[in-house]
Short mmCIF file of C-alpha atoms in Angstrom, two decimals:
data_model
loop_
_atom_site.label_atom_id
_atom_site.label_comp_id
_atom_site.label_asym_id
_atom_site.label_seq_id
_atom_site.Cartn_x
_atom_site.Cartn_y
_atom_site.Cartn_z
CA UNK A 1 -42.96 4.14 3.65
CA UNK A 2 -40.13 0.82 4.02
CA UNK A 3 -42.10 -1.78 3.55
CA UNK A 4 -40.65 -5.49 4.46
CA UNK A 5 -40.20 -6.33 0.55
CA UNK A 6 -38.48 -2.91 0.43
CA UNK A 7 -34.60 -2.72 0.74
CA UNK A 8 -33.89 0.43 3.11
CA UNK A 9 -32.02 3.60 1.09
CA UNK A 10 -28.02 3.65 1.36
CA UNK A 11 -28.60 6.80 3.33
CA UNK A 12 -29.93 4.36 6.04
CA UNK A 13 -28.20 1.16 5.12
CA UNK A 14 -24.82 3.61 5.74
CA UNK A 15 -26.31 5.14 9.13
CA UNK A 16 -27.06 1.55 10.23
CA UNK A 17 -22.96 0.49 9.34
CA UNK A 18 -21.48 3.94 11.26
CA UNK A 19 -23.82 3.51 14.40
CA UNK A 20 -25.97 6.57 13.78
CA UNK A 21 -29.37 5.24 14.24
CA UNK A 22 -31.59 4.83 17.08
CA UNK A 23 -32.44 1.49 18.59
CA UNK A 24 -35.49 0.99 17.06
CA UNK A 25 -34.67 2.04 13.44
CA UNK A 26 -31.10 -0.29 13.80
CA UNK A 27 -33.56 -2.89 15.08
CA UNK A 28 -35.54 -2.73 12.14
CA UNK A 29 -32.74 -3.04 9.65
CA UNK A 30 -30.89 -5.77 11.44
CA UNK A 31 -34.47 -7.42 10.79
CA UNK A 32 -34.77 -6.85 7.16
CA UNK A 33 -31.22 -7.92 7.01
CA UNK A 34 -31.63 -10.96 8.76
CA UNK A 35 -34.89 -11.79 6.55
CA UNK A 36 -34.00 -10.71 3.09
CA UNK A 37 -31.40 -11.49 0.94
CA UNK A 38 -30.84 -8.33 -1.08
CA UNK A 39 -31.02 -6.43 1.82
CA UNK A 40 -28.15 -8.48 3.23
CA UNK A 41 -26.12 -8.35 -0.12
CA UNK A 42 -26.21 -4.58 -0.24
CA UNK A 43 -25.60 -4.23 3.54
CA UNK A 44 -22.51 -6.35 2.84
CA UNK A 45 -21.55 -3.97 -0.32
CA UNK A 46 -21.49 -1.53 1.44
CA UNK A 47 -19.59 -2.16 4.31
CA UNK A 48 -16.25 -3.63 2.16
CA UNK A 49 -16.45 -1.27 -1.28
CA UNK A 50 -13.48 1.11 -1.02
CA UNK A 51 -13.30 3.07 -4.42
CA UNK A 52 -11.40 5.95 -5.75
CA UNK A 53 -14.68 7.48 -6.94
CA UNK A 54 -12.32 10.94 -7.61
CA UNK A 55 -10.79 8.97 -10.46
CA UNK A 56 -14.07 8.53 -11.94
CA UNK A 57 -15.13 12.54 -11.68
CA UNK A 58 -11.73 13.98 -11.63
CA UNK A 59 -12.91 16.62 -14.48
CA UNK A 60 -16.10 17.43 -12.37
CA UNK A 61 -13.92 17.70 -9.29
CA UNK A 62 -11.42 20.03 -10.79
CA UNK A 63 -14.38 22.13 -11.28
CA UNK A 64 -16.06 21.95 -7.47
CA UNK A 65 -17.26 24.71 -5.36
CA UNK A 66 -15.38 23.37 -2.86
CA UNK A 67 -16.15 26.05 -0.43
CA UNK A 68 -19.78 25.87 -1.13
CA UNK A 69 -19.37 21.87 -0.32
CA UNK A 70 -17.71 22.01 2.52
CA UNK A 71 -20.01 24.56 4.09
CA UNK A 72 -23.40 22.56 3.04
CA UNK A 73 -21.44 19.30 4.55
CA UNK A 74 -20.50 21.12 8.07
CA UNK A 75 -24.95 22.19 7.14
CA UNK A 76 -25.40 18.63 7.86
CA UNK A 77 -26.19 17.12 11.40
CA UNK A 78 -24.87 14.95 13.34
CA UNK A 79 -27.06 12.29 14.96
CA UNK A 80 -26.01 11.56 18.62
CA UNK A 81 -27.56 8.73 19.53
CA UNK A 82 -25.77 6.19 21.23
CA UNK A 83 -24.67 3.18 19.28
CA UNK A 84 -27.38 0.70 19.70
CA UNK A 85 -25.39 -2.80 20.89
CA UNK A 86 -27.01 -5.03 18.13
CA UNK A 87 -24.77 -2.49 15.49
CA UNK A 88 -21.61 -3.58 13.96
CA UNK A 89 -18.44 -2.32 15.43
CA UNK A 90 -17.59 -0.39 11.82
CA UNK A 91 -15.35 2.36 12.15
CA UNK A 92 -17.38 5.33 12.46
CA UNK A 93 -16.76 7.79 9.43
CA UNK A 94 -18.79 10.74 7.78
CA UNK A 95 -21.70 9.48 6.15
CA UNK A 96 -20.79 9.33 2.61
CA UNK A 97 -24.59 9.64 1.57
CA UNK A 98 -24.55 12.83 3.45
CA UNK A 99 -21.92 13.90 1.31
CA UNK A 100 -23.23 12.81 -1.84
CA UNK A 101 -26.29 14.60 -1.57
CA UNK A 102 -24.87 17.80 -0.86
CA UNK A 103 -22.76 17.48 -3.59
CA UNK A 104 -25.94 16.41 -6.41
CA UNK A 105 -26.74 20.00 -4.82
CA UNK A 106 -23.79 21.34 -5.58
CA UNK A 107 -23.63 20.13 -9.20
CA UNK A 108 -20.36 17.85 -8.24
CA UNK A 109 -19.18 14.36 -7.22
CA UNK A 110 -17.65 13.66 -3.70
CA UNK A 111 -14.32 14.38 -3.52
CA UNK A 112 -12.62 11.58 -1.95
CA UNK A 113 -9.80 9.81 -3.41
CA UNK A 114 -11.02 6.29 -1.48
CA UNK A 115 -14.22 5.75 0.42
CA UNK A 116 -12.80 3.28 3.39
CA UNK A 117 -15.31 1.19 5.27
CA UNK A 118 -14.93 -1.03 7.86
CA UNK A 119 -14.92 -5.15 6.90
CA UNK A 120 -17.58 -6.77 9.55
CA UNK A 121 -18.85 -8.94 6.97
CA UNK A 122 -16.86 -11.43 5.24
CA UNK A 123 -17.58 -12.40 1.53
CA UNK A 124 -19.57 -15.48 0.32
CA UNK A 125 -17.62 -15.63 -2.84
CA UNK A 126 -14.49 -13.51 -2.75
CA UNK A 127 -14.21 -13.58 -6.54
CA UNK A 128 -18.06 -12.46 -7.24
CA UNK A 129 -17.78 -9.84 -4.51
CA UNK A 130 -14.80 -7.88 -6.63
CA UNK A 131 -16.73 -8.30 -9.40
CA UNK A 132 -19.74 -6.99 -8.04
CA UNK A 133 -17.83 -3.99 -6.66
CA UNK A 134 -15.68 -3.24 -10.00
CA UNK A 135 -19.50 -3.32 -11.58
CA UNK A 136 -20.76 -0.47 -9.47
CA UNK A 137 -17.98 1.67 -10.22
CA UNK A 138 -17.92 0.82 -13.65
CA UNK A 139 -21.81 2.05 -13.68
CA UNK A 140 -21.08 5.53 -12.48
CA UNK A 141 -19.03 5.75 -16.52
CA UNK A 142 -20.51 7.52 -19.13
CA UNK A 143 -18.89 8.55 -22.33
CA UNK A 144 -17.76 11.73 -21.08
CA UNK A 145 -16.23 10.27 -18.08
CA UNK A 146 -13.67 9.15 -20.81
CA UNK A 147 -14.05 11.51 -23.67
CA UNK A 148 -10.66 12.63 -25.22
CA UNK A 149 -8.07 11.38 -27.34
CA UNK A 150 -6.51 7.92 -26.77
CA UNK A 151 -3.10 8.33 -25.23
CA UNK A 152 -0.15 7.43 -27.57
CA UNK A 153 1.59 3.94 -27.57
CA UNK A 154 4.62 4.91 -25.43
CA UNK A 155 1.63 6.76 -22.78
CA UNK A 156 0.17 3.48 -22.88
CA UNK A 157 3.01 1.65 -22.45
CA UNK A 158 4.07 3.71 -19.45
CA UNK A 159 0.47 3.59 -17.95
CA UNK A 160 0.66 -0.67 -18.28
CA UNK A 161 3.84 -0.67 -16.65
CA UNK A 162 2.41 0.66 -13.65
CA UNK A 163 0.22 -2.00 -13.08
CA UNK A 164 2.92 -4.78 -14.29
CA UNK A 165 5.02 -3.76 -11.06
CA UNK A 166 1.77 -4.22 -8.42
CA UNK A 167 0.61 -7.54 -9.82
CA UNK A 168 3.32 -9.30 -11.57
CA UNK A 169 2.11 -8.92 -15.32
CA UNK A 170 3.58 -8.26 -18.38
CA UNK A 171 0.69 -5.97 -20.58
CA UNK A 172 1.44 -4.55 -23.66
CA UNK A 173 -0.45 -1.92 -25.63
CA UNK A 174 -0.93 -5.04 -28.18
CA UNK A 175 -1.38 -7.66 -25.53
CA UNK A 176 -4.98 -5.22 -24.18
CA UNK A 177 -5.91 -4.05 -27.07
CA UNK A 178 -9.28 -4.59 -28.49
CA UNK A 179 -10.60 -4.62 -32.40
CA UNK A 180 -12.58 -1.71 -32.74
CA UNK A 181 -12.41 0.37 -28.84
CA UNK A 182 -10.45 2.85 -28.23
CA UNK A 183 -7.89 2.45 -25.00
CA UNK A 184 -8.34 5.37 -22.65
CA UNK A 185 -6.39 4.79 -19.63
CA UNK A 186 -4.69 2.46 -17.67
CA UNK A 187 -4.87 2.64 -14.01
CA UNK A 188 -4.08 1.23 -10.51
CA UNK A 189 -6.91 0.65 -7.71
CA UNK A 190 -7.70 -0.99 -5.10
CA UNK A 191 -9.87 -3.60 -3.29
CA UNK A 192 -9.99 -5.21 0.09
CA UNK A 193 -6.73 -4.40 0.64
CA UNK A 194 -5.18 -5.35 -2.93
CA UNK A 195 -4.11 -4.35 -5.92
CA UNK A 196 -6.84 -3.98 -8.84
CA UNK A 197 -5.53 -3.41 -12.31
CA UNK A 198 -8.40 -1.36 -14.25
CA UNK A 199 -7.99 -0.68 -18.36
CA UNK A 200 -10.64 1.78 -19.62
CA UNK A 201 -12.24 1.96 -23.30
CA UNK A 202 -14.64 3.49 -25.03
CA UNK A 203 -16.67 1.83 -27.71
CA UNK A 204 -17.78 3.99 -29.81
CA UNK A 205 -20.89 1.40 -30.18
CA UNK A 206 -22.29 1.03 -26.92
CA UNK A 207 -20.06 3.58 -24.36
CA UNK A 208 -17.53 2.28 -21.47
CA UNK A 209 -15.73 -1.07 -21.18
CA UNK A 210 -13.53 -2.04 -18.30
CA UNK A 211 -10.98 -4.82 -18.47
CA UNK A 212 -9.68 -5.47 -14.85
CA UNK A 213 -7.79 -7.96 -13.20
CA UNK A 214 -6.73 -8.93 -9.75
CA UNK A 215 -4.23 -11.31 -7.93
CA UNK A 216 -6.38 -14.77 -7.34
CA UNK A 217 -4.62 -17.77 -6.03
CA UNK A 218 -7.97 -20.02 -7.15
CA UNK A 219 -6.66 -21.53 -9.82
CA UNK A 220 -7.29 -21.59 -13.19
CA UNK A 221 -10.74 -21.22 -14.37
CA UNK A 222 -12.72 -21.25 -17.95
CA UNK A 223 -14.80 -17.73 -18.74
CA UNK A 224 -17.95 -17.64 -17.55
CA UNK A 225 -20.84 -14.84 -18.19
CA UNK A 226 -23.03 -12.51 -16.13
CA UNK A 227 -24.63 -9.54 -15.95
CA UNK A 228 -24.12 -6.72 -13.27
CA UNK A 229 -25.92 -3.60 -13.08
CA UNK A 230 -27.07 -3.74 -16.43
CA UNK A 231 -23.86 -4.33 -18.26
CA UNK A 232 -22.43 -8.62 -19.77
CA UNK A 233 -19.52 -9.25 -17.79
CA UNK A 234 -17.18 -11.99 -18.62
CA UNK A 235 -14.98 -13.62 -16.45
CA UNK A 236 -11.75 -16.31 -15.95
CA UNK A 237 -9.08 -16.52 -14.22
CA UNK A 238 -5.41 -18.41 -14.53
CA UNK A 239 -3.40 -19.53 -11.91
CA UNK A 240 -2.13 -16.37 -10.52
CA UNK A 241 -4.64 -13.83 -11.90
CA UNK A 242 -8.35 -13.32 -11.98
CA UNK A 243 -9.84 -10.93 -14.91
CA UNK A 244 -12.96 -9.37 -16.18
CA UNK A 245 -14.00 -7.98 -19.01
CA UNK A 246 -17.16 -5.59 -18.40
CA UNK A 247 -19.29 -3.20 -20.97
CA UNK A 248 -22.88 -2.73 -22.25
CA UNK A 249 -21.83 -4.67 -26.00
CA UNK A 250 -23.99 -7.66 -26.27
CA UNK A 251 -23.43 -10.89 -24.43
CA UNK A 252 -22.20 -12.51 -27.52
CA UNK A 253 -19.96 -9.24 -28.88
CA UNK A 254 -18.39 -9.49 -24.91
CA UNK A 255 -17.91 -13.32 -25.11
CA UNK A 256 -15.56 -12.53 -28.54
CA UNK A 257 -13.89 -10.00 -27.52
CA UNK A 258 -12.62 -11.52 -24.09
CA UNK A 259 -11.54 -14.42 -26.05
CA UNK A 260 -9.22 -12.49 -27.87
CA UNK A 261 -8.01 -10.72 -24.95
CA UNK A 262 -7.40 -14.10 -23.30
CA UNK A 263 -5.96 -15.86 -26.44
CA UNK A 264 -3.19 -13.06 -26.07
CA UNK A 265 -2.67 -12.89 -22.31
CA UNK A 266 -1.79 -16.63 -22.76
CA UNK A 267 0.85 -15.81 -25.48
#
């Protein structure tokens, strides 16, 4: 049983955003949202994340029962209640919990190239919300997710370029490299609408490692460390980019290495 210290599952949290509860159950989550902070905070995660989560599984997808899925998702019902009026006005979509669950059934991940949800809530801190949304994507990495040789130099180079064209930078293999972790792809995302830069590695030490970076027109700003979802995640910015270096090293190994990495991005 929800208590009130208890935030409510996704499941519900993503019911309450598409207008699939009944009054009295979107009642009592616009309550818990209204009195507790977390509750809010995940509410509000969930109604602006929009990942490519079939990036992240692509071997696993490959590898889907697809007709299997699809029949266990058509299994699943729809609730046709109206939508209460206190709901947001989010663009009704198929629940993506729904989805999720049948595929844990099914052995897979979802197969969706982005998972779009509406924006009703606006950010308290645009920079800590990408971060926050980079660091639950980042969490669904293990080793295997990027298991594999390292791509060659010119791969690399090719795979940087890409992202130089979205968001005016000029990478090198050399300029992202790090001492020690092994590059593992290069690729182009997206949040809220804009262009996210991600560079994958794999430290052979302590698993993934993410360095991502965004267009910020904040200014210039010295790093800074926290931790998200269990992982150090340092953080700056210059005048026309914000960046993040994320991974499960020590606060202290992530602190040196994103010195180096911003030492060179200066050059």
């Amino acid at each position: 049983m929800t208590t009130k210290h208890t935030i409510p599952s996704d499941e519900d949290l993503t019911a309450f955003i598409d207008g699939e509860l009944t009054r009295e159950e979107a009642a009592r989550i616009e309550a818990m949202v209204n009195e507790d902070e977390a509750t809010a905070e995940r509410l509000e995660f969930l109604a602006r994340a929009n990942l490519p989560f079939e990036q992240a599984f692509a071997r696993l997808l490959a590898e889907a029962p697809r007709q299997k899925l699809e029949a266990m998702l058509a299994a699943i019902p729809a609730q046709q209640s109206a939508r209460p009026a206190s709901t947001p006005a989010f663009a009704t979509r198929r629940r993506f919990l729904g989805a999720l669950a049948a595929s844990l059934v099914a052995g897979i991940a979802v197969d969706r190239a982005v998972i779009g949800i509406g924006r009703g809530f606006s950010a308290k801190d645009e920079n800590s919300e990408w971060r926050a949304v980079v660091a639950d994507y980042i969490s669904l990495y293990t080793a295997e997710t990027l298991a594999g040789p390292a791509p060659s130099r010119e791969d690399q180079a090719a795979q940087l370029a890409g992202l130089d064209e979205k968001l005016g930078l000029s990478l090198s293999p050399e300029t992202v490299s790090l001492p020690g972790i092994d590059f593992k792809r290069a690729q182009l995302l997206q949040y809220d609408g804009k262009a996210l830069a991600q560079i994958a590695y794999l430290d052979p030490e302590t698993g993934p490692m993410a360095l991502c970076i965004v267009k910020s027109d904040k200014g210039p700003k010295a790093p800074d460390l926290e931790s998200r979802k269990g992982m150090n995640v340092v953080y700056w910015s210059n005048a026309m980019h914000a960046f993040m270096l994320i991974g499960h090293a020590a606060a202290d190994r992530m602190t040196a290495i994103a010195e180096g990495v911003r030492g060179k991005m200066a050059v």
